[in-house]
mmCIF file of C-alpha atoms and ligand atoms in Angstrom:
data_model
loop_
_atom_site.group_PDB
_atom_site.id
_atom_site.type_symbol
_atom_site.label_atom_id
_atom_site.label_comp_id
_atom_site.label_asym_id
_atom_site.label_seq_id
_atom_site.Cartn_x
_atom_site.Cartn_y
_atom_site.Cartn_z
ATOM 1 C CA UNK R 1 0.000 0.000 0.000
ATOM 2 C CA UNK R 2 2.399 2.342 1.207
ATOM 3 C CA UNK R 3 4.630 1.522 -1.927
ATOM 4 C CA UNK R 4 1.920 2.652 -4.363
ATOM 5 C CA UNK R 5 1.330 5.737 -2.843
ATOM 6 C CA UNK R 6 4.467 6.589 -3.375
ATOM 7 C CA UNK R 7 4.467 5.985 -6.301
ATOM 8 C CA UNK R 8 1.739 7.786 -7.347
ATOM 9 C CA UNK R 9 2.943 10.350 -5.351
ATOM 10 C CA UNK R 10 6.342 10.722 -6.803
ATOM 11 C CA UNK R 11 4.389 10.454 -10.511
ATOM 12 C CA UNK R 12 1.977 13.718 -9.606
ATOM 13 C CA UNK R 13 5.103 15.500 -9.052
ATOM 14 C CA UNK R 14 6.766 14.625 -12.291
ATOM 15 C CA UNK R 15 3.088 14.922 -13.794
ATOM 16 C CA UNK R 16 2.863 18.355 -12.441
ATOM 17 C CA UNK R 17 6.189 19.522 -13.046
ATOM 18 C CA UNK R 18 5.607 19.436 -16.694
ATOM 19 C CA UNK R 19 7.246 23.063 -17.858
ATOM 20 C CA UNK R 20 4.745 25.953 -18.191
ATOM 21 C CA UNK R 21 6.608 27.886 -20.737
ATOM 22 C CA UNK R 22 6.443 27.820 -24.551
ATOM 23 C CA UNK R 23 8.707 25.445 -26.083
ATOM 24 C CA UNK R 24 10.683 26.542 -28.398
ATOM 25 C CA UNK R 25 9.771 27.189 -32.054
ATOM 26 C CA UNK R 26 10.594 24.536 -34.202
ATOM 27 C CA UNK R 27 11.327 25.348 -37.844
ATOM 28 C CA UNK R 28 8.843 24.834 -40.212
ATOM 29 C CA UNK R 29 9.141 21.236 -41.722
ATOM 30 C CA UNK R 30 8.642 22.129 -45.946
ATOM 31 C CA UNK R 31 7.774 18.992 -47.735
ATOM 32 C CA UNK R 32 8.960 19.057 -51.118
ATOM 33 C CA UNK R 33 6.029 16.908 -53.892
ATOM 34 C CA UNK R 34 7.741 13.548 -54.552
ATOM 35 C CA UNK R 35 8.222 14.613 -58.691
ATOM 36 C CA UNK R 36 9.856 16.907 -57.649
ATOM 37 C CA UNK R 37 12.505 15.287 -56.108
ATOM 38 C CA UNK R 38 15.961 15.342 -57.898
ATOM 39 C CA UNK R 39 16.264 11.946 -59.862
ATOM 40 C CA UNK R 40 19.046 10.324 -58.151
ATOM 41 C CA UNK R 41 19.370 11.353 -54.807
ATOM 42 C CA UNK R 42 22.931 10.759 -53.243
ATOM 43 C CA UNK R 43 23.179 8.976 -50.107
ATOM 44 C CA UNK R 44 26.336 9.332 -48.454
ATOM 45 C CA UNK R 45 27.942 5.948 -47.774
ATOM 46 C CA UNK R 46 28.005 6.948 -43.724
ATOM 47 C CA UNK R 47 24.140 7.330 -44.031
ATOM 48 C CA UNK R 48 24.254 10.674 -43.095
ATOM 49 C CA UNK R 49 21.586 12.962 -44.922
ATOM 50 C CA UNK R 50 22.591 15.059 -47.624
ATOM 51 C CA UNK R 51 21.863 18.188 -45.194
ATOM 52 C CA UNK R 52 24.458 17.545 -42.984
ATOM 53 C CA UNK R 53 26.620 16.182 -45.111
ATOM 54 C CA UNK R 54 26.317 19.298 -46.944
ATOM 55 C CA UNK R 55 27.652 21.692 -44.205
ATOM 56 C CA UNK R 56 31.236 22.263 -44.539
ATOM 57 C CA UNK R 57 33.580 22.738 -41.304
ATOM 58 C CA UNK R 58 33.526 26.422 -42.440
ATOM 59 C CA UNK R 59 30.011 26.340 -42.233
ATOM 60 C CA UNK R 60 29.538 24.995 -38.742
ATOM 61 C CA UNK R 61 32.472 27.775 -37.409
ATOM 62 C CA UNK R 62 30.322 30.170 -39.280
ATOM 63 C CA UNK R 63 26.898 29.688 -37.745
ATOM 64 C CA UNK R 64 28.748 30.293 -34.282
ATOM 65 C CA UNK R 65 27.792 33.499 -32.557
ATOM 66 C CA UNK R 66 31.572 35.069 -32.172
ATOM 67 C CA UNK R 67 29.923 37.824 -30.539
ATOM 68 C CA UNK R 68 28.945 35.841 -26.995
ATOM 69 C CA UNK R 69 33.538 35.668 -26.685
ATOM 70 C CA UNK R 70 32.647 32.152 -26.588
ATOM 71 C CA UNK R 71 35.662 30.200 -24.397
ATOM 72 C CA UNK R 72 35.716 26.590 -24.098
ATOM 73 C CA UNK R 73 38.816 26.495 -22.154
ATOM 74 C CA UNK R 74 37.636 28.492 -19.346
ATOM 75 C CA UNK R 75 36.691 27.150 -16.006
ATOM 76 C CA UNK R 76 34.259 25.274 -14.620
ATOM 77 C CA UNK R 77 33.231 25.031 -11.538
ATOM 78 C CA UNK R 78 32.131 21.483 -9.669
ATOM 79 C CA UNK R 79 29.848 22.777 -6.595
ATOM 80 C CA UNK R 80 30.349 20.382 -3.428
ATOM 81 C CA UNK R 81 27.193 20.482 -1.178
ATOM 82 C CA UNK R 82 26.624 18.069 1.568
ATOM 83 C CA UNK R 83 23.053 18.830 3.473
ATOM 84 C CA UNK R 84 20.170 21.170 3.270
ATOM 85 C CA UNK R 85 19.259 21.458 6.474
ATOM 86 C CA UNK R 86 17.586 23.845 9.039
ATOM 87 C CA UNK R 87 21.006 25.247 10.450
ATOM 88 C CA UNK R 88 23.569 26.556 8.507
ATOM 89 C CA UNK R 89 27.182 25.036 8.541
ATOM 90 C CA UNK R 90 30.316 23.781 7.142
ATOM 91 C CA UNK R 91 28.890 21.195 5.556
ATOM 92 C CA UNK R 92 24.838 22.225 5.455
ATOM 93 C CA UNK R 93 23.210 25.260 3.627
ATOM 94 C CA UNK R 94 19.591 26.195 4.195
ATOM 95 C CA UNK R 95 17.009 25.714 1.937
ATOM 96 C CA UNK R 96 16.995 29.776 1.597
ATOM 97 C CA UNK R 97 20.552 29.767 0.906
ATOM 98 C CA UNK R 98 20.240 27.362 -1.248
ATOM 99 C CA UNK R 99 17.510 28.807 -3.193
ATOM 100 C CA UNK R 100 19.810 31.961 -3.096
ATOM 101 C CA UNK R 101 22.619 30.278 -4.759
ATOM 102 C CA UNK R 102 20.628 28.771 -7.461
ATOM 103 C CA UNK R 103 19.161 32.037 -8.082
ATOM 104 C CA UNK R 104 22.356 33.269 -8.277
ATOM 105 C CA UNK R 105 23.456 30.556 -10.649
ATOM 106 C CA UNK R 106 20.092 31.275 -12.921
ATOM 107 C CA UNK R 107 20.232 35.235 -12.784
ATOM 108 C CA UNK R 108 24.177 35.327 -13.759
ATOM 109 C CA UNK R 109 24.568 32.890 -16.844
ATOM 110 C CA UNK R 110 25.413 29.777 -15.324
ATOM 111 C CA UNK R 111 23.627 26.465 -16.502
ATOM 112 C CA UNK R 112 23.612 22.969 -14.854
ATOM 113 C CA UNK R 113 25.293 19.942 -16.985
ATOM 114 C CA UNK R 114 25.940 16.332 -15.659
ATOM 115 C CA UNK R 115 29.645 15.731 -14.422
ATOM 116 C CA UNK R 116 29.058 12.524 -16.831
ATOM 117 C CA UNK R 117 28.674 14.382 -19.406
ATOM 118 C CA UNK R 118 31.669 16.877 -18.076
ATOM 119 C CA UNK R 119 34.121 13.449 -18.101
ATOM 120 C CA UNK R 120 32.859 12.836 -21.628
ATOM 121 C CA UNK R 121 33.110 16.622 -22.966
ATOM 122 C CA UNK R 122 29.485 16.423 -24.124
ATOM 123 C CA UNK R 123 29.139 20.408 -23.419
ATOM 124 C CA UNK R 124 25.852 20.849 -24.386
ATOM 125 C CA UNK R 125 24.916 23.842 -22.787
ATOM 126 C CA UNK R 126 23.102 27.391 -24.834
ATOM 127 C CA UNK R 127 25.643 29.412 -26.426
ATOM 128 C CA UNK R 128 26.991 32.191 -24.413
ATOM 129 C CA UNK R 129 26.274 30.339 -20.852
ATOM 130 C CA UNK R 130 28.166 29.259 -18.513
ATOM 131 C CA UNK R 131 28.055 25.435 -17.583
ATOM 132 C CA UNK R 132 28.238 24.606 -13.726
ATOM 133 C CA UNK R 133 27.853 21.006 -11.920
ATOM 134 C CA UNK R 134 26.248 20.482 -8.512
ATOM 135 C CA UNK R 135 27.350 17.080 -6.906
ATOM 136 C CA UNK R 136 25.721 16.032 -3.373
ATOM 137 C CA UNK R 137 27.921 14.031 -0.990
ATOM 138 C CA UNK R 138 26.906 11.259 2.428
ATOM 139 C CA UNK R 139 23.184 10.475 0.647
ATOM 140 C CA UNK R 140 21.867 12.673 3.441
ATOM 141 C CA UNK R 141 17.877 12.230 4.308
ATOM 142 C CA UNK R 142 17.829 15.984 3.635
ATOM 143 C CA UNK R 143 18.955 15.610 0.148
ATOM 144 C CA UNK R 144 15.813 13.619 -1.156
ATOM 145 C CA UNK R 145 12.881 13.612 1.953
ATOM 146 C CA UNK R 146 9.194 12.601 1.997
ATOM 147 C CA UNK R 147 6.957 13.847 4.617
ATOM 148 C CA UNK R 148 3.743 12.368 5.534
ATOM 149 C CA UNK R 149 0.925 15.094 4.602
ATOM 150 C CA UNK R 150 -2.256 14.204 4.901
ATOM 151 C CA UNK R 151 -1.665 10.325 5.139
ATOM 152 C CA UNK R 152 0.463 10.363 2.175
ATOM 153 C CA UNK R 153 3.807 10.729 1.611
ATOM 154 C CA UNK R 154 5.115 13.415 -0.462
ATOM 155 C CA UNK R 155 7.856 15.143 -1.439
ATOM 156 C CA UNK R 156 9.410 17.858 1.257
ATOM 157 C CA UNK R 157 9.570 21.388 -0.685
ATOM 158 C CA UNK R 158 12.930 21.957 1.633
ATOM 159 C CA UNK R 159 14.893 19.118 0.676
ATOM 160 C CA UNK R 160 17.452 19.507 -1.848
ATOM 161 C CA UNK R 161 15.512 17.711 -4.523
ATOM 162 C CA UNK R 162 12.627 19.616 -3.887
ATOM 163 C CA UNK R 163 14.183 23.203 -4.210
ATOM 164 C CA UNK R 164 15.891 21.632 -7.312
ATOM 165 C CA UNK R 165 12.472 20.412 -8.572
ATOM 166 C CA UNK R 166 11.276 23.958 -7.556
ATOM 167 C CA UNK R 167 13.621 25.560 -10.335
ATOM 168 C CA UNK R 168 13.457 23.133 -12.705
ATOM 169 C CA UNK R 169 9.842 24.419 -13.136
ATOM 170 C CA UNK R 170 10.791 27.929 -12.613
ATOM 171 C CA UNK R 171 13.277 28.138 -15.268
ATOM 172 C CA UNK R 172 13.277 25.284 -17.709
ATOM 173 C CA UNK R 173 16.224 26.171 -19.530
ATOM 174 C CA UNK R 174 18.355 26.178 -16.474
ATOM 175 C CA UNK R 175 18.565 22.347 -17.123
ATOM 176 C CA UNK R 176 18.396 21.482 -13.637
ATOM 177 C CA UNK R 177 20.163 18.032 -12.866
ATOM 178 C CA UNK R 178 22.919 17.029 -9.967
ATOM 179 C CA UNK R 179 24.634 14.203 -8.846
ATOM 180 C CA UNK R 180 24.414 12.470 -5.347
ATOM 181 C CA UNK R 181 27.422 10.279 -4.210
ATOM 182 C CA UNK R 182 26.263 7.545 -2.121
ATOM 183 C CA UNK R 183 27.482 5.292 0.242
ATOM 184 C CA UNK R 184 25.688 2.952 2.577
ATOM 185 C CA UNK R 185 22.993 5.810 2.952
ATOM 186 C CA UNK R 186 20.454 5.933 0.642
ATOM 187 C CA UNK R 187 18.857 9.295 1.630
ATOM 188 C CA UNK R 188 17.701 7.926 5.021
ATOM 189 C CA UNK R 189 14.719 5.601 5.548
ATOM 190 C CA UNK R 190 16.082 2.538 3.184
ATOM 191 C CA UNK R 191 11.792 1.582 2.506
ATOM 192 C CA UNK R 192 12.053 4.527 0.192
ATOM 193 C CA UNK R 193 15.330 3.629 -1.510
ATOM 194 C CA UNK R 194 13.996 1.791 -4.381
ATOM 195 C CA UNK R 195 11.577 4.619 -5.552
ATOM 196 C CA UNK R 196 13.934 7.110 -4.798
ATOM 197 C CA UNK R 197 17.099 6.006 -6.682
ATOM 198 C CA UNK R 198 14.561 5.518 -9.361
ATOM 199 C CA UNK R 199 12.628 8.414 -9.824
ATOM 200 C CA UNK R 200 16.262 10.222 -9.746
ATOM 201 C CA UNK R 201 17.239 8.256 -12.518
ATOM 202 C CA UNK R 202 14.216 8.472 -14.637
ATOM 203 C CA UNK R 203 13.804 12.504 -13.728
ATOM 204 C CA UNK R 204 17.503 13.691 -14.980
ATOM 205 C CA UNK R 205 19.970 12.851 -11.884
ATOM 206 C CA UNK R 206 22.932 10.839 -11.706
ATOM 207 C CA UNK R 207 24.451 8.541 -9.007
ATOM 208 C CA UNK R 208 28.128 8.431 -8.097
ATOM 209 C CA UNK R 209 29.947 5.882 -5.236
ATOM 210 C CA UNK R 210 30.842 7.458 -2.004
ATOM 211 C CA UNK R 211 32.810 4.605 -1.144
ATOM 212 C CA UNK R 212 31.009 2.099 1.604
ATOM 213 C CA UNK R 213 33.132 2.575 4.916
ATOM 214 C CA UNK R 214 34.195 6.272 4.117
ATOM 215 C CA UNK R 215 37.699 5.675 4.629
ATOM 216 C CA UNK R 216 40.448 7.365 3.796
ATOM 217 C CA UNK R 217 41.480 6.357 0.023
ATOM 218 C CA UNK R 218 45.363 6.908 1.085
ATOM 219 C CA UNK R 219 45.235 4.289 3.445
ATOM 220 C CA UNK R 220 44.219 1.558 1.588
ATOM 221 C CA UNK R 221 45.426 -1.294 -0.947
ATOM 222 C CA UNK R 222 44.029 -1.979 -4.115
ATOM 223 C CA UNK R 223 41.695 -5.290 -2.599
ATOM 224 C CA UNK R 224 40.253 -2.478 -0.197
ATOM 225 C CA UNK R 225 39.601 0.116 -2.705
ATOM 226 C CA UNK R 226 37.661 -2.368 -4.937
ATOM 227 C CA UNK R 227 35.716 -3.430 -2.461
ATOM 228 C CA UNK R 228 34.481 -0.204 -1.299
ATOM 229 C CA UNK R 229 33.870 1.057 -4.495
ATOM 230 C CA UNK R 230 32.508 -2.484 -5.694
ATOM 231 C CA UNK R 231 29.996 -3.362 -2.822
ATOM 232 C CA UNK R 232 28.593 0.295 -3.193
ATOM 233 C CA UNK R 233 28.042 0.104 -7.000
ATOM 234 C CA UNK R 234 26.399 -3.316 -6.360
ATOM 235 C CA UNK R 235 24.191 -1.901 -3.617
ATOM 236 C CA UNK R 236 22.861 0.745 -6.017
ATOM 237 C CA UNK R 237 22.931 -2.259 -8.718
ATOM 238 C CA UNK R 238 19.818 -4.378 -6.786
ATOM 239 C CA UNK R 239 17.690 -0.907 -7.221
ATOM 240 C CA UNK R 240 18.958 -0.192 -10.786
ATOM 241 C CA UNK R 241 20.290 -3.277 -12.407
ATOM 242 C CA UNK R 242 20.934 -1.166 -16.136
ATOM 243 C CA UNK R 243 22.459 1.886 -14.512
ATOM 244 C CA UNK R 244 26.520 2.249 -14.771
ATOM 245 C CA UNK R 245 27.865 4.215 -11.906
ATOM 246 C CA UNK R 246 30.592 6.011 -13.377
ATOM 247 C CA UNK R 247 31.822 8.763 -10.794
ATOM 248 C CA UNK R 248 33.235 8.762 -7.397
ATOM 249 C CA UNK R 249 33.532 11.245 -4.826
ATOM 250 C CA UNK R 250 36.916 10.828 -2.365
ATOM 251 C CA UNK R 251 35.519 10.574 1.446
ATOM 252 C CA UNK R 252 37.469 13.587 3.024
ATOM 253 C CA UNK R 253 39.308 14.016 -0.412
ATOM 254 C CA UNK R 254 41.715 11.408 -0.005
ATOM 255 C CA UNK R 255 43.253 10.196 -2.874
ATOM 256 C CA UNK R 256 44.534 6.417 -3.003
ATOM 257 C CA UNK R 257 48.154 5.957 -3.135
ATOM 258 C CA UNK R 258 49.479 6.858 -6.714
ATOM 259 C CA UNK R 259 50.416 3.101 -7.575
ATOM 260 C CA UNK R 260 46.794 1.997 -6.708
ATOM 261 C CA UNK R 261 45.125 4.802 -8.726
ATOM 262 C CA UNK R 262 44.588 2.030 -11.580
ATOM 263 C CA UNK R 263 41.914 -0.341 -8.798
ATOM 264 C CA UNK R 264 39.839 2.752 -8.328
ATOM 265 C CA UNK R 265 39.155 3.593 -11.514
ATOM 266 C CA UNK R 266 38.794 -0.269 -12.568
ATOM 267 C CA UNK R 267 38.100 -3.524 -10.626
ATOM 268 C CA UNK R 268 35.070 -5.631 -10.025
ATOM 269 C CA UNK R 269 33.875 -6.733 -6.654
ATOM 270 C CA UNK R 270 31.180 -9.992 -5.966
ATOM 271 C CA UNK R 271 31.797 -10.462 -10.375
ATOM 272 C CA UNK R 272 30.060 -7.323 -10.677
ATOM 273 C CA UNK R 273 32.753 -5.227 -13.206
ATOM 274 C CA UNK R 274 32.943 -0.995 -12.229
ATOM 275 C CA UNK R 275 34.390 1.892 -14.351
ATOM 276 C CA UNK R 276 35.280 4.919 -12.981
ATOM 277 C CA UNK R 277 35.637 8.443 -15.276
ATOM 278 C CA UNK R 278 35.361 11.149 -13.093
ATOM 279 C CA UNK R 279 37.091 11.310 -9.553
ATOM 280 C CA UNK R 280 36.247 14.336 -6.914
ATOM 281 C CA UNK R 281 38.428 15.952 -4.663
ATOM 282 C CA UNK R 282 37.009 17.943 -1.691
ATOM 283 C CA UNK R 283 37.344 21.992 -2.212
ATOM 284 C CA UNK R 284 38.918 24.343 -2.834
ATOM 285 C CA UNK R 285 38.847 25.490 -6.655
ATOM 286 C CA UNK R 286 37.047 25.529 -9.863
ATOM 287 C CA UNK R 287 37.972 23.198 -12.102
ATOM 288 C CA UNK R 288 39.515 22.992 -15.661
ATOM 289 C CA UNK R 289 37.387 22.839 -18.797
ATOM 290 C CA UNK R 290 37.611 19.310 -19.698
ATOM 291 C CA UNK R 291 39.256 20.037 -23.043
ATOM 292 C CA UNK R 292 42.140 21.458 -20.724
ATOM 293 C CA UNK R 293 45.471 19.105 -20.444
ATOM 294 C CA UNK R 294 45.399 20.851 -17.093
ATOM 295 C CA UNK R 295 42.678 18.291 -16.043
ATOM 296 C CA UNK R 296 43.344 15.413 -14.227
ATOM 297 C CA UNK R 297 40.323 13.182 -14.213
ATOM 298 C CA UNK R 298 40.796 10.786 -11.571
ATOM 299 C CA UNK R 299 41.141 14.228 -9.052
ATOM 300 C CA UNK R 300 39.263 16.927 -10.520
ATOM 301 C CA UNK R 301 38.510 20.092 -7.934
ATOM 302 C CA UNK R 302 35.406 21.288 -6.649
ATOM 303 C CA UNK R 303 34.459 24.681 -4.787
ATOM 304 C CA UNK R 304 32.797 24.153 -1.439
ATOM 305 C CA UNK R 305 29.169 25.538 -1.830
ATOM 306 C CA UNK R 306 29.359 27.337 1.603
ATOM 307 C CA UNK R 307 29.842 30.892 2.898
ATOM 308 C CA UNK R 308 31.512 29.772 6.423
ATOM 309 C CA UNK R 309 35.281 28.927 6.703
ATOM 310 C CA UNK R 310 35.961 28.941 3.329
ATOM 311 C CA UNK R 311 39.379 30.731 3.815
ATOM 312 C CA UNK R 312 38.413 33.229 0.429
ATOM 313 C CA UNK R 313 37.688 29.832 -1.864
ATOM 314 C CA UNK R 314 34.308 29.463 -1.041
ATOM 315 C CA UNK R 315 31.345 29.377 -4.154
ATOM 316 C CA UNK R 316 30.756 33.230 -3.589
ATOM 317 C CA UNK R 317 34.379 34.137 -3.830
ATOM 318 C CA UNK R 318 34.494 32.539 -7.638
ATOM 319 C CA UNK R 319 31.650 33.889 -8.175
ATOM 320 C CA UNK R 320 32.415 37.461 -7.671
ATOM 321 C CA UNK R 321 36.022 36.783 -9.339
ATOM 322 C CA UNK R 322 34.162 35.892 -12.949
ATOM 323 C CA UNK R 323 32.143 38.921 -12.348
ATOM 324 C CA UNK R 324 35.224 40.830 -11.782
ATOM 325 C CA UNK R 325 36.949 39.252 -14.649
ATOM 326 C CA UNK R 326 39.730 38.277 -12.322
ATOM 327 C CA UNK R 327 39.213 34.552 -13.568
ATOM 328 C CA UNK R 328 38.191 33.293 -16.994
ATOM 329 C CA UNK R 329 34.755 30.937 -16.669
ATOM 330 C CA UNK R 330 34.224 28.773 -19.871
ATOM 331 C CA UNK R 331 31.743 29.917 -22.203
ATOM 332 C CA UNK R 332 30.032 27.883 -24.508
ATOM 333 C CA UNK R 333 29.885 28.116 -28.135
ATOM 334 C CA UNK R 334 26.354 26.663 -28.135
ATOM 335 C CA UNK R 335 27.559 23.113 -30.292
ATOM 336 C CA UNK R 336 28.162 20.403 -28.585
ATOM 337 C CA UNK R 337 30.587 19.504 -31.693
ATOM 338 C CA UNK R 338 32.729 22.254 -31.804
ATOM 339 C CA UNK R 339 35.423 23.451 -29.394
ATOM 340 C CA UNK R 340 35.757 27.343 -29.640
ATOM 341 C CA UNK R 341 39.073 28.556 -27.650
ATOM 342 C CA UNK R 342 40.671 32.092 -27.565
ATOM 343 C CA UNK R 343 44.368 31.679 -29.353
ATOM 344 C CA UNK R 344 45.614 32.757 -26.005
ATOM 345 C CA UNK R 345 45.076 29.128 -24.823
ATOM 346 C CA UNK R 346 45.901 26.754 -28.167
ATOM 347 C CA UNK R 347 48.625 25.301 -26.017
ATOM 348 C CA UNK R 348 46.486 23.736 -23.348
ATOM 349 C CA UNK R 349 44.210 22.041 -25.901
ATOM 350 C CA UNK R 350 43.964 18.434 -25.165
ATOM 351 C CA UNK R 351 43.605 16.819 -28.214
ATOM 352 C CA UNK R 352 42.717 13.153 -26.809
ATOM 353 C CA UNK R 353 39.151 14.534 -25.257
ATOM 354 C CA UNK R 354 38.673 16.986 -28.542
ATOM 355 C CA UNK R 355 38.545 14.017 -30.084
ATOM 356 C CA UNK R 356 36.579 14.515 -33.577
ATOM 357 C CA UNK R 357 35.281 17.613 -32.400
ATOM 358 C CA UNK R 358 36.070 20.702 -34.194
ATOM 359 C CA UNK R 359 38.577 23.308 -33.014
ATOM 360 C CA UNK R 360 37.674 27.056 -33.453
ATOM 361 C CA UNK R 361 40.687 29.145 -32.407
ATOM 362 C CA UNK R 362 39.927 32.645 -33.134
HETATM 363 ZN ZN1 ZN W 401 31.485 12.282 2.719
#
């Protein structure tokens, strides 16, 4: 019983959050009479469609808006929250503060992307915004909460899933998604963890592997590290048997010891196989576009999303330092196949994650 109101519960609030404003225009579709269709149509041998086929590189550079000083090796920064929560802390904003910083986000030209899609360089974010990635450490209760309301259970408006929710339907195009890095917690009482790690997954989320004992990394040897990673990624396996968790957050940033780097980001634990492709650190920077040979995958940074002790590196700090054009934030070009970078920077292009992309030095 209790299961299906849940369910139905947690389907009126993807039913409702369906976005209010206009989507966009498409283009006219013009359908050309079938006589009148040239003879012999080529097909390119890559199946491709003539159309794009047809666009040259020159074309593609061309149809990007130089005017938005688009900069794809700028930074980005990887927000690290731990709890919403009632009290302000360290390690817990309040849902006002954290409805402040989103605001922020929204009002100043940053837009959410996945840190998969980060690892994998799929930039896919609106030409002339900035991309930004919000990860959610310890699987806290306050980070996805139901509250009984009337004999049902529904979602809790102060949680961080519900303030995310919240801006998702205030501004659609803000592409509102986040990852939470689990360990043994699965965002408190474990009757809910089925529908919960679903419902994430189906809505836009991602998971990532907090490690299961929240050890230091440093301290252990490569059977340790696979099985924390391993028994994790098979806990969040019995929920979601198809989904691949592919990031890792470092309890207390620790990274393992440099000749055991090679079990965290591959090993297999109870003959369940893992891949890692993106590896946090805790604090205390933005991090490098992923195009940058500056980045360092298996310990990227990440800017504490806190205003106490933060020692001048704390998410307001790099905030007002883009404003202030004391720091260069990437910018996107608006294609997700092209790689625009100021000359300035050619150098620090790495080629491996360009990959067939495009590069637009201007
Ligand atoms: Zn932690």
């Amino acid at each position: 019983m209790k299961k299906t109101i849940i369910l139905m519960t947690l389907l009126l609030l993807t039913g409702c959050a369906a976005p209010t404003a206009e989507a966009p225009e498409e283009p006219p579709v013009i359908e050309a009479p079938v006589d009148e269709l040239p003879a012999e149509q080529e097909t390119n041998t890559d199946g491709t469609n003539e159309e794009n086929h047809d666009l040259t590189e020159e074309d593609i550079i061309a149809s990007i808006d130089m005017s938005l000083n688009p900069n794809e090796l700028g930074e980005i920064m990887i927000l690290m929250y731990h709890g919403i929560g009632p009290e302000e802390s360290v390690w817990q904003r309040t849902p006002d503060n954290f409805r402040k910083d989103l605001e922020y986000m929204y009002q100043n030209g940053y837009r959410m992307i996945s840190l998969n899609d980060y690892a994998k360089g799929e930039i896919k974010t609106e030409a002339g915004f900035t991309p930004i990635i919000l990860t959610f450490d310890d699987g806290r209760q306050n980070n996805f909460n139901l509250i009984e309301e009337n004999g049902e259970m529904v979602l809790d408006t102060d949680c961080a899933i519900g303030i995310l929710e919240e801006f998702k339907n205030k501004y659609p195009d803000f592409n509102v998604t986040a990852s939470f890095f689990l360990g043994t917690n699965l965002f408190g009482r474990k009757e809910y963890a089925e529908k919960k790690l679903n419902w994430l997954i189906d809505n836009g989320y991602d998971l990532g592997n907090h490690t299961y004992s929240h050890n230091e990394m440093a301290e252990l040897n490569p059977d340790e590290i696979q099985i924390e990673i391993g028994s994790v990624n098979n806990i969040i396996k019995q929920y979601l048997p198809d989904y691949a968790v592919e990031t890792l957050s470092l309890p207390l940033g620790s990274n393992p010891k440099d000749e055991f780097i090679e079990s965290m980001l591959e090993g297999e634990y109870d003959g369940n196989k893992y891949n890692t492709i993106a590896v946090l650190d805790v604090g205390w920077r933005p991090a490098y576009s992923p195009f940058d040979i500056l980045t360092n995958f298996n310990s990227l940074y990440r800017v504490t999303a806190s205003e106490i002790n933060v020692d001048n590196c704390g998410i307001y700090d790099y905030f007002k330092q883009y404003d202030e054009n004391k720091r260069e934030r990437f910018i996107s070009d608006g294609n997700p196949d092209v790689v625009t970078i100021p000359k300035r920077h050619n150098e620090y292009l790495n080629m491996d994650i360009v990959g067939d992309r495009i590069v637009n030095v201007y």
